XYZ file of C-alpha atoms in Angstrom:
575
model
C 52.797 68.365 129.211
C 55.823 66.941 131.523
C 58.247 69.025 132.068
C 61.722 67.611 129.644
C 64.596 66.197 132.396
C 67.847 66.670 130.388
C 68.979 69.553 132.894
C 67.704 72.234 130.921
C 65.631 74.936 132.249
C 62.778 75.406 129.903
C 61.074 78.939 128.272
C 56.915 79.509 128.519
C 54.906 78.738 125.149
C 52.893 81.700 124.078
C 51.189 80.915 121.328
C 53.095 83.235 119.289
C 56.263 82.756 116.374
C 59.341 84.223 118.260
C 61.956 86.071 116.156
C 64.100 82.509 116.675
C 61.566 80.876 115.165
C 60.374 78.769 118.524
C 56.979 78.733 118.187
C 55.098 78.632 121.516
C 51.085 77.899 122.719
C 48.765 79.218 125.223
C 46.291 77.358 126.784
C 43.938 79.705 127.779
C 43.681 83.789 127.817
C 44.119 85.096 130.888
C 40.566 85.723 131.586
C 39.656 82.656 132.144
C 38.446 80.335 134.964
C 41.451 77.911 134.007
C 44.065 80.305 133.377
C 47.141 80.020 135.824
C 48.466 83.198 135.106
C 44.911 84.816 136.540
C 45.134 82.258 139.300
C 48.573 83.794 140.025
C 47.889 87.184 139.433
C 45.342 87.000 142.058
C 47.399 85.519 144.823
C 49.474 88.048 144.080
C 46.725 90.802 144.615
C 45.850 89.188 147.913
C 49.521 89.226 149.160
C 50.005 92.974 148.074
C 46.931 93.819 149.954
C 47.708 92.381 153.410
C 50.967 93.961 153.334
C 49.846 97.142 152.381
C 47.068 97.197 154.347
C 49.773 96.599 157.198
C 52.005 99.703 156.130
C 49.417 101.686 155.676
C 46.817 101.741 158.631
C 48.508 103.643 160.849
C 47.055 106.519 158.360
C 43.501 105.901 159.779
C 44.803 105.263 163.183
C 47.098 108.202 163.802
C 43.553 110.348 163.183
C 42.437 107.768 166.734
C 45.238 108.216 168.409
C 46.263 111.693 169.025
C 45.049 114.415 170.930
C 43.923 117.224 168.357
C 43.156 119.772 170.763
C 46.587 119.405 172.971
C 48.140 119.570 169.778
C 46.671 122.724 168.367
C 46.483 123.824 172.083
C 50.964 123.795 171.475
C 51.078 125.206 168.300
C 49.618 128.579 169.163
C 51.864 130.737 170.161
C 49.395 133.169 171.817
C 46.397 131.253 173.401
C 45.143 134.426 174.967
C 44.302 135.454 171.175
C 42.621 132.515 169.930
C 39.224 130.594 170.906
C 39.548 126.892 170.558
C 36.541 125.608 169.371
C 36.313 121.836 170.397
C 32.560 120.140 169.662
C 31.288 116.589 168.310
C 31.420 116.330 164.851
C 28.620 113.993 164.943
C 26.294 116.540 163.453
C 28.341 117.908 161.266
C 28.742 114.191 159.161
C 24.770 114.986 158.077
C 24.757 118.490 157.391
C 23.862 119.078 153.630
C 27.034 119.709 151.714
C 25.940 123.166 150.205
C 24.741 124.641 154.151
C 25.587 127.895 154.774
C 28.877 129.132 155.610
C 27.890 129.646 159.409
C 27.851 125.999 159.751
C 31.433 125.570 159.052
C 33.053 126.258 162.193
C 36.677 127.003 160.710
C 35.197 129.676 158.385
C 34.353 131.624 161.821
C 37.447 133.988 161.668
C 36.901 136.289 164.940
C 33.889 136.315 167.379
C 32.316 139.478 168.595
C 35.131 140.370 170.907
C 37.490 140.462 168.222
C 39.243 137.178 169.182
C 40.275 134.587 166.316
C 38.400 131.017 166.550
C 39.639 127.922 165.877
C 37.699 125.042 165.562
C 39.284 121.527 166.356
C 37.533 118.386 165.050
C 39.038 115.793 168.182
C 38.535 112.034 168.049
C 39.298 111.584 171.431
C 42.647 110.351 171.101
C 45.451 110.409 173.891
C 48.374 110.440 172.465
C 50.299 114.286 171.878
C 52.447 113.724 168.972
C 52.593 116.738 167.013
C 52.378 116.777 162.647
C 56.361 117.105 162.841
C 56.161 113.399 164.880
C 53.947 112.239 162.690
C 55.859 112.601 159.909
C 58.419 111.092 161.253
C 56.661 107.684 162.138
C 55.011 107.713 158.821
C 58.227 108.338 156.868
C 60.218 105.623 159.027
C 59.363 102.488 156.957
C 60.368 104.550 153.824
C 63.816 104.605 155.694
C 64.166 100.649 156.042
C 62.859 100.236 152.633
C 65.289 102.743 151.212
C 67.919 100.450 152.602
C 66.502 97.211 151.634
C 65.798 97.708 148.224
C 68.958 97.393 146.171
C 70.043 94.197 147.546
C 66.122 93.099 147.474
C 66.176 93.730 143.502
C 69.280 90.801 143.602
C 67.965 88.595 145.627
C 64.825 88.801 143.306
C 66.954 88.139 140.637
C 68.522 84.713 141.908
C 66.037 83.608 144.831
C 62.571 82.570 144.751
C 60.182 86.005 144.973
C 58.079 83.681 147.058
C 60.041 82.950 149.973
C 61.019 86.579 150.197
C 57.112 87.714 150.150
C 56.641 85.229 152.936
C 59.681 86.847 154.888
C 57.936 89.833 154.620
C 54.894 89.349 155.228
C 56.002 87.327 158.375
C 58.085 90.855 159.550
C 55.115 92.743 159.062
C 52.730 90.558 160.988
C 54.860 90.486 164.001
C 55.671 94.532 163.882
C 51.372 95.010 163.629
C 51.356 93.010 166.538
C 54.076 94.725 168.767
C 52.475 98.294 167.620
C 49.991 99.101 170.035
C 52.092 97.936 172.920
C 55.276 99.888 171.798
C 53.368 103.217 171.521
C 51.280 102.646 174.453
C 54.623 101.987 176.389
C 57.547 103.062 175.040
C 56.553 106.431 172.923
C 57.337 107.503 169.745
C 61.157 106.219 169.473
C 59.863 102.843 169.469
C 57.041 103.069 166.905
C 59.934 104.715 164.799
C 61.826 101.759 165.294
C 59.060 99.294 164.859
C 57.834 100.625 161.223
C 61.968 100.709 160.192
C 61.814 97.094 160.441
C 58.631 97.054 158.503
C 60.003 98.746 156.003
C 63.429 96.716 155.608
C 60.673 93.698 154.534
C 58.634 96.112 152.170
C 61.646 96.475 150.130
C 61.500 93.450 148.565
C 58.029 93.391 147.910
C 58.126 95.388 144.109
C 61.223 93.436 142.698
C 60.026 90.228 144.323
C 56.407 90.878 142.525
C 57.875 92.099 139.478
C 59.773 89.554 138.986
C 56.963 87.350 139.065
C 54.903 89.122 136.630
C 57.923 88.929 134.128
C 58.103 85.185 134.260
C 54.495 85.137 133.934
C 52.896 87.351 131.862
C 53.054 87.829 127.975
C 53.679 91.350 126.905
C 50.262 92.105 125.622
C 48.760 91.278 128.786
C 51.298 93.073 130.836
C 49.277 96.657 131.277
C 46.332 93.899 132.656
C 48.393 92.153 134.763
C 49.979 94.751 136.294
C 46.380 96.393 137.053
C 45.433 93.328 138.588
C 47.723 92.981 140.854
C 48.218 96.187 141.896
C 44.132 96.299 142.918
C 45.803 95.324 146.298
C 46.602 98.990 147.267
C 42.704 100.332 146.838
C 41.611 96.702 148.132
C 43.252 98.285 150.882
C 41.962 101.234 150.896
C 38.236 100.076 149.906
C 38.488 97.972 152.550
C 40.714 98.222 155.299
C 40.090 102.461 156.083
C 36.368 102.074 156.542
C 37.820 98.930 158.879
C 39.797 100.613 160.445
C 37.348 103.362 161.228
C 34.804 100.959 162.494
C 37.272 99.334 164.849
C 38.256 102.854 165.868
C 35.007 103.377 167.396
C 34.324 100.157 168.976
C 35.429 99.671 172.915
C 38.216 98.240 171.677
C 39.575 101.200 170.379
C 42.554 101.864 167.838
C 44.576 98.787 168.632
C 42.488 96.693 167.445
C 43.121 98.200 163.833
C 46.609 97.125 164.599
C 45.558 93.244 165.497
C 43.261 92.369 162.870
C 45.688 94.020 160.366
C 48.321 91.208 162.093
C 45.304 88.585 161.452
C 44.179 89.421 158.001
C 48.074 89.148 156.977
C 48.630 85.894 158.756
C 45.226 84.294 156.547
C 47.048 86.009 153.288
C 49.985 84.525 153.875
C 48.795 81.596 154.593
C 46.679 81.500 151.286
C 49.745 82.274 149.597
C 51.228 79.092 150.637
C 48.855 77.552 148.289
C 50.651 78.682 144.976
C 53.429 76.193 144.563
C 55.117 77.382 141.678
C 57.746 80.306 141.818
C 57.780 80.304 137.854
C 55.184 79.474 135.091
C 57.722 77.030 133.751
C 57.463 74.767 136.823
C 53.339 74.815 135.773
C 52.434 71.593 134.863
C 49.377 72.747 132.970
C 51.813 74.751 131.117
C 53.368 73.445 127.735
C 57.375 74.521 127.340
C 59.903 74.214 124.992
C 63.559 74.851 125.339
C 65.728 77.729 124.286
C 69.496 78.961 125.121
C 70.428 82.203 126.039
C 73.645 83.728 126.493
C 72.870 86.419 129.552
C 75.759 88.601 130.000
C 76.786 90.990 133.325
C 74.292 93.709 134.096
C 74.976 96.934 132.060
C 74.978 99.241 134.719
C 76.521 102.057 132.165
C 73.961 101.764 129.797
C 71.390 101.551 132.121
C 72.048 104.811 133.796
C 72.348 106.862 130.460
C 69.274 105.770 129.188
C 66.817 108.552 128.652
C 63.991 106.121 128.696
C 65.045 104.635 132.751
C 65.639 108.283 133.780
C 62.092 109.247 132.806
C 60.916 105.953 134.680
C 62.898 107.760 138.278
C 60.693 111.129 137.774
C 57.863 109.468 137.316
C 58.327 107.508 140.328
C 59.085 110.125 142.286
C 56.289 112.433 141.827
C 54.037 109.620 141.810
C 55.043 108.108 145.091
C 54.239 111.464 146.543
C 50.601 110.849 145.209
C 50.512 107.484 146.889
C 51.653 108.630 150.098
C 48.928 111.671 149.953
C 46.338 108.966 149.532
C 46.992 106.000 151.453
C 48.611 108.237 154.775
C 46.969 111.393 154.310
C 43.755 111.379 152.920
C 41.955 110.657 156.054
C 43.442 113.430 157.375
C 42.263 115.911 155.212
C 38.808 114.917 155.630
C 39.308 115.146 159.001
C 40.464 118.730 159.524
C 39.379 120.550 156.224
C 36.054 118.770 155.819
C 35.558 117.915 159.317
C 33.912 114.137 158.662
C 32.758 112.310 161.270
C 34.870 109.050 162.395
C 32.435 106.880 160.677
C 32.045 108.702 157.291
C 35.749 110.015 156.924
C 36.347 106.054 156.766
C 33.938 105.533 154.066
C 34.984 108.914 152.531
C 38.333 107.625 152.197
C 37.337 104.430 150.951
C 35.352 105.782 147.810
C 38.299 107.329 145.978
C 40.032 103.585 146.444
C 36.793 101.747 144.737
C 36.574 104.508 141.700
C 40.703 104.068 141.169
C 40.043 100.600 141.096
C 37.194 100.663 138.244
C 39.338 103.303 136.385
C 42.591 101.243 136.388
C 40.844 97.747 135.047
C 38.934 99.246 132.401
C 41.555 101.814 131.389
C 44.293 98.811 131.203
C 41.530 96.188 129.270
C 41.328 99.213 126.796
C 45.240 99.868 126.401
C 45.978 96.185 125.994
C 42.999 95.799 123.478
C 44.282 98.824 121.507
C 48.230 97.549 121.613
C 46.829 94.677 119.776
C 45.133 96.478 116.800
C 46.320 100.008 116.466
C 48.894 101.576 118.396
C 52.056 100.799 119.452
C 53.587 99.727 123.139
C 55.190 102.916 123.222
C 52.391 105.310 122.627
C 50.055 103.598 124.650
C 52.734 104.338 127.770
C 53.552 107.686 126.695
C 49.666 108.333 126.226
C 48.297 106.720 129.489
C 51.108 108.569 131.466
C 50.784 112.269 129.618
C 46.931 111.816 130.407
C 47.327 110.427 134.076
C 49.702 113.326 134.672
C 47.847 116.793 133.118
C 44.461 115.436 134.391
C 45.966 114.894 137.969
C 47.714 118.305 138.147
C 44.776 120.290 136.974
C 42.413 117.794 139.640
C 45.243 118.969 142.580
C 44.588 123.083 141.192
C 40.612 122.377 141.306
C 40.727 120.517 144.825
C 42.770 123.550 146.161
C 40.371 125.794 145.293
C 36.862 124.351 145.744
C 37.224 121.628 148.847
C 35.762 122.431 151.932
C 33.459 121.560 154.896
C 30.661 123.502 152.849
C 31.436 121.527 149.600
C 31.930 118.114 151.381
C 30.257 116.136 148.140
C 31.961 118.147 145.486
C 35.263 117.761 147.259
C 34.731 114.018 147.618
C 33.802 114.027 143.659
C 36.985 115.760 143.062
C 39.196 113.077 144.773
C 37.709 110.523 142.993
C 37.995 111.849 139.937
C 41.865 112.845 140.882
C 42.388 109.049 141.859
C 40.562 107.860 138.964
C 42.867 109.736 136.545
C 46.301 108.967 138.650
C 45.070 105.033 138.146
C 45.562 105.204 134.615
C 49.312 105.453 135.275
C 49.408 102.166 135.453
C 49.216 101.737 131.472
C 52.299 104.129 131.579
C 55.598 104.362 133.516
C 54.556 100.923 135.314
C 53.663 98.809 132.196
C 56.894 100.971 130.883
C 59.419 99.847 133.881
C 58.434 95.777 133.205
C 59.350 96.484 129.368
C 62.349 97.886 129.006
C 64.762 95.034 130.144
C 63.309 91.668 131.215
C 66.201 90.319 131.951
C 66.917 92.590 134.692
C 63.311 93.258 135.919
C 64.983 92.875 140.103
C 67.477 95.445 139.584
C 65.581 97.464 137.621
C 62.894 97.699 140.143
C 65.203 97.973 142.613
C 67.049 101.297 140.819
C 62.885 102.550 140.345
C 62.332 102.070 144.103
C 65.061 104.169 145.191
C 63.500 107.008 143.228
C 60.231 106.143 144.379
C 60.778 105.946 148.058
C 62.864 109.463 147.798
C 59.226 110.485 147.029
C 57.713 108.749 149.851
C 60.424 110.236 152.297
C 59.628 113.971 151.325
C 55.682 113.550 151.257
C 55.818 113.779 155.388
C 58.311 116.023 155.647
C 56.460 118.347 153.081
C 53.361 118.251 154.797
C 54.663 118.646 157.828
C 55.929 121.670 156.760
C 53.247 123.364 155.205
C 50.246 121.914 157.579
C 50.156 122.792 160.976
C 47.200 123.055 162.052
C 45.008 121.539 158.971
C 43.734 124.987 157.403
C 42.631 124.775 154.136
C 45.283 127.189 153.025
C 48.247 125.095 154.473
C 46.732 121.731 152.281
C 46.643 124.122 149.403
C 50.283 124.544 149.251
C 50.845 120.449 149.007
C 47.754 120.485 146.512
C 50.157 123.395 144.489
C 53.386 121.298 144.735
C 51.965 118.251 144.035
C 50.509 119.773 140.707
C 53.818 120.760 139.646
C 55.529 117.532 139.879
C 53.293 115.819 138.476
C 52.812 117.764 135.646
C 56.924 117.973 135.101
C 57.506 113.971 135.258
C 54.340 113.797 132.458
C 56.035 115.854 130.036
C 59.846 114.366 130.741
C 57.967 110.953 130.058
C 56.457 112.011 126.561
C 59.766 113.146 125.434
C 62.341 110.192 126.727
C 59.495 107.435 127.495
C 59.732 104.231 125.870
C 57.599 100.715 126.520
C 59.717 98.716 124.020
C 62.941 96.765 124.774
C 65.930 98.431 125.147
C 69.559 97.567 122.760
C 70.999 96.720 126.347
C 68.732 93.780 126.844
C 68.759 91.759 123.875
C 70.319 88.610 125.171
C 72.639 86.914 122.023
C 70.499 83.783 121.069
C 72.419 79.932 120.463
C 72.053 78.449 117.151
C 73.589 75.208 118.250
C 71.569 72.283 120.144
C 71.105 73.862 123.687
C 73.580 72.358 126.061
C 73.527 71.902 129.762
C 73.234 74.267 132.085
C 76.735 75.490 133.080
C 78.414 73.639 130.169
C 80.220 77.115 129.023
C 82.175 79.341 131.788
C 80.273 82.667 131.936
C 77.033 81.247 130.380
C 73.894 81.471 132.057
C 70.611 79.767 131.092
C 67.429 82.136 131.496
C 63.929 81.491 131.122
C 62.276 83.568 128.497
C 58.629 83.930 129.323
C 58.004 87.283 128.270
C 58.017 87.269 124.005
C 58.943 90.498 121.741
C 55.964 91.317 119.843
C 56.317 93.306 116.792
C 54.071 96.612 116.739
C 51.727 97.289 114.540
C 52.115 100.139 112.270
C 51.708 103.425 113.629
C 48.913 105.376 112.640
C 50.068 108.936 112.075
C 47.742 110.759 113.539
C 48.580 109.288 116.929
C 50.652 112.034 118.376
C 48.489 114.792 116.941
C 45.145 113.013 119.084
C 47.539 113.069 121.857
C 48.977 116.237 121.930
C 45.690 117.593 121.044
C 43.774 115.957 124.287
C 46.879 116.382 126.205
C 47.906 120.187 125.747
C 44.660 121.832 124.518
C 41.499 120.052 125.727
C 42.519 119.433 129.236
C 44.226 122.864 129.668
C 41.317 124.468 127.962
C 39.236 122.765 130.727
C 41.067 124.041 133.343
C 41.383 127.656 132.255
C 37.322 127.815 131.739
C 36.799 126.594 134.968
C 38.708 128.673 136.664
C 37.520 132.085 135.251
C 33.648 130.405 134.862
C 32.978 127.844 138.091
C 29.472 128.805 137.582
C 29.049 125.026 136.432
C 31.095 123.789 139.552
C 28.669 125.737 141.564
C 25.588 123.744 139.477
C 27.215 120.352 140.141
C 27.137 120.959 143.769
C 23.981 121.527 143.895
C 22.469 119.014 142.290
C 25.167 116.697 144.204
């Protein structure tokens, strides 16, 4: 159906009686070959991935790059007191997970002349840039993004989210390419300076997206959607560490990771060219109707004293300390606690990516399918995010305490199941952060990204701080803290959480015939895609099957298996 030309701009049909009584139609359901909002959704997924697979390489190439053993060599304060252990780890990568403790190198705690051995697991990098420097580089696109993201959230707002996705993807390409070069060249101070200007593009990349989901996607899709799209960040991580660690290893060596990232974003963006329309209402295949709405200034004041948004900023916090951990620091661990191999650390790293994946789909399917029957928007956020967050903090307490070089597959199991759990998230404070206020998705997303990337900003300097020189001991401490956090922003959630609209953002609807854009001084005409849906009636056992699952099974689980690993001990044999 052609769009109407009387200078109007037009609101989505969904199939569904609106509380002004416009009743609206939906083609097809979003799983479906035909559907433009899955068409979308995907080039959205594609465009997420090459720039995050951009931000994020230098994780797998920083363990390339440096020099272990000068850097452990420096850290020592006594070298006449130590034995450095440096050997291939090409035979430990086959050793059988539950071998004796005397082939674990870093379990060898003083030879027979009394001296204290320390084994470093070196792949032949060059470059001596110590955890502190590290952090540093991995922390500085965090910095630009910081500074990018309030104004991104406005530009969102009033400028097509696809030109600024192009922008940034174009800033990130060109950075990738200048990487290799810079550090080769000009050191540290450069790199530093390279991934700030990443990161002033990467803050418009959530309120640009988000803003495109809004206009997109129906409300009982949203959880869907949002996992959908979001299958960029384990896309890659599925795909572009075990890259990254097969380029690693070729002649070519690391900065190649760095090139092909460049070309893989220049054929994304290129694909992304292909979706011409920055809104669903400029879909032809889409049929529209007109409404009015009269969208007043942005309530800052009641946007900062609601409960519900401040329970959104903890939850972003503590879980953008979980995303940095994975995507940055994963390979790491494997690297110097269960001393993997180049080759199998990448496909290590990769396997927690493909299980979140699985687990966020089918967890969202389920949400959205229950949010249509029995349970309310609200306690299918405060649910998915109370489970996400006990069932990650007591997966951090059991990693802490049973990961190691001699438990390679249960440790492996154990991240997977921690990622699995932290993917079902997505149902929560995410689908939450789209719900609240439509009409101010950008700045909304903007005021979440500031909380988030104070998360991502402390994640180096924390580890930095607690690991130097990659002992098990030193990762348990971030394993401990991360717990905590985690397990705080859960419970703040199930008290203040909401995932229905909030007073503040109920635009005042026009009874009159709608009249042109403009026609009234402080009137503004908005597209409303998204529709209100009213909730079914709450079942009232609900909270009780929560609370029960929430503060009795899953503690109960943790408890036995801490005083009784005896089946922790069975599972890794049979693994």
């Amino acid at each position: 159906m052609k769009q109407q030309k009387n200078g109007l701009l037009p609101a989505i049909s969904l199939s569904i009686a609106q509380e002004d009584g416009t009743v609206v139609v939906r083609k097809h359901p979003l799983f479906h070959p035909c559907s433009r909002r899955l068409h979308v959704m995907l080039l959205i997924m594609l465009g997420y991935f090459s720039i995050v697979f951009m931000r994020t390489n230098l994780g797998m190439a920083m363990t390339c790059m440096v020099n272990s053993t000068a850097i452990t060599l420096n850290s020592i304060p006594d070298l006449d007191s130590v034995d450095l252990l440096v050997t291939p780890v090409s035979n430990l990568s086959s050793q059988d997970p539950a071998s004796s403790a005397d082939k674990c190198p870093h379990l060898i705690e003083q030879n027979e002349n009394g001296v204290t051995a320390t084994f470093v697991n070196d792949y032949g990098g060059s470059l001596v840039w110590d955890t502190n420097i590290q952090s540093w580089l991995f922390s500085a696109s965090f910095y630009g993004s910081l500074l990018s993201c309030l104004p991104a959230g406005i530009l969102a707002d009033r400028w097509s989210p696809k030109h600024l996705l192009q922008l940034t993807c174009l800033l990130s390409i060109c950075c990738s390419c200048l990487m290799p070069y810079f550090s080769t060249n000009f050191g540290y101070g450069a790199v530093f300076g390279l991934r700030f200007v990443m990161g002033l593009g990467e803050g418009f990349i959530m309120p640009s997206f988000n803003k495109m989901i809004s206009q997109w996607i129906p409300t009982e899709e949203m959880s869907t959607a949002l996992s959908i799209h979001t299958t960029g960040n384990q896309m890659a991580g599925a795909v572009g560490v075990p890259l990254a660690a097969f380029l690693c290893g070729t002649i070519y060596g690391w900065p190649s990771i760095f090139y092909v990232c460049a070309l893989l974003g220049a054929i994304c963006s290129r694909i992304e060219n292909f979706n011409e329309y920055k809104t669903a209402a400029n879909n032809k295949s889409t049929k529209v109707d007109l409404i009015k709405t009269v969208q007043p200034g942005i309530p800052y004041k009641q946007m900062l004293k609601s409960p519900a948004l401040l329970s959104l900023l903890f939850c972003a916090f503590s879980t953008n300390l979980i995303v940095v951990l994975i995507q940055v620091y994963l390979p790491s661990f494997f690297k110097e606690v269960l001393l993997l191999s180049m080759i199998n650390n990448g496909l290590f790293s990769a396997a927690p990516n493909i299980a979140q994946l699985v687990a966020k789909i089918s967890w969202s399917v389920l949400m959205d399918k229950l949010k249509e029957k029995h349970i309310s928007s609200t306690f299918a956020c405060k649910f998915s995010q109370g489970f996400s967050s006990v069932s990650v903090s007591t997966l951090f307490i059991l990693l802490a305490h049973y990961s190691g070089c001699e438990t390679q597959w249960l440790s492996l199991s154990l991240v997977c199941l921690l990622c699995m759990a932290f993917a079902t998230s997505i149902s929560g404070f995410y689908t939450s952060l789209l719900k609240l206020a439509p009409s101010y998705t950008g700045i909304l997303t903007s005021i979440f990204m500031l909380a988030g990337f104070a998360g991502r900003l402390i994640t180096p300097r924390m580890v930095a701080f607690f690991n130097k020189t990659g002992s098990l001991s030193e990762w348990r401490l971030v394993f401990y803290t991360m717990a905590a956090t985690t397990l705080f922003s859960g419970v703040f959630f199930l008290v203040f959480g909401s995932g229905e609209t909030q007073n503040w953002d109920k635009p005042k609807q026009d009874d009159d015939t709608p009249s042109p854009v403009g026609a009234q001084q402080g009137e503004q005409e908005v597209m409303m895609v998204r529709t209100p849906v009213t909730p079914p009636k709450r079942r009232t056992n609900e909270w009780a099957v929560c609370f029960s699952i929430l503060l009795i099974d899953i503690p109960h689980f943790l408890l036995y298996s801490l005083k009784k690993p005896h089946f922790l001990r069975q599972f890794k044999k049979a693994s």
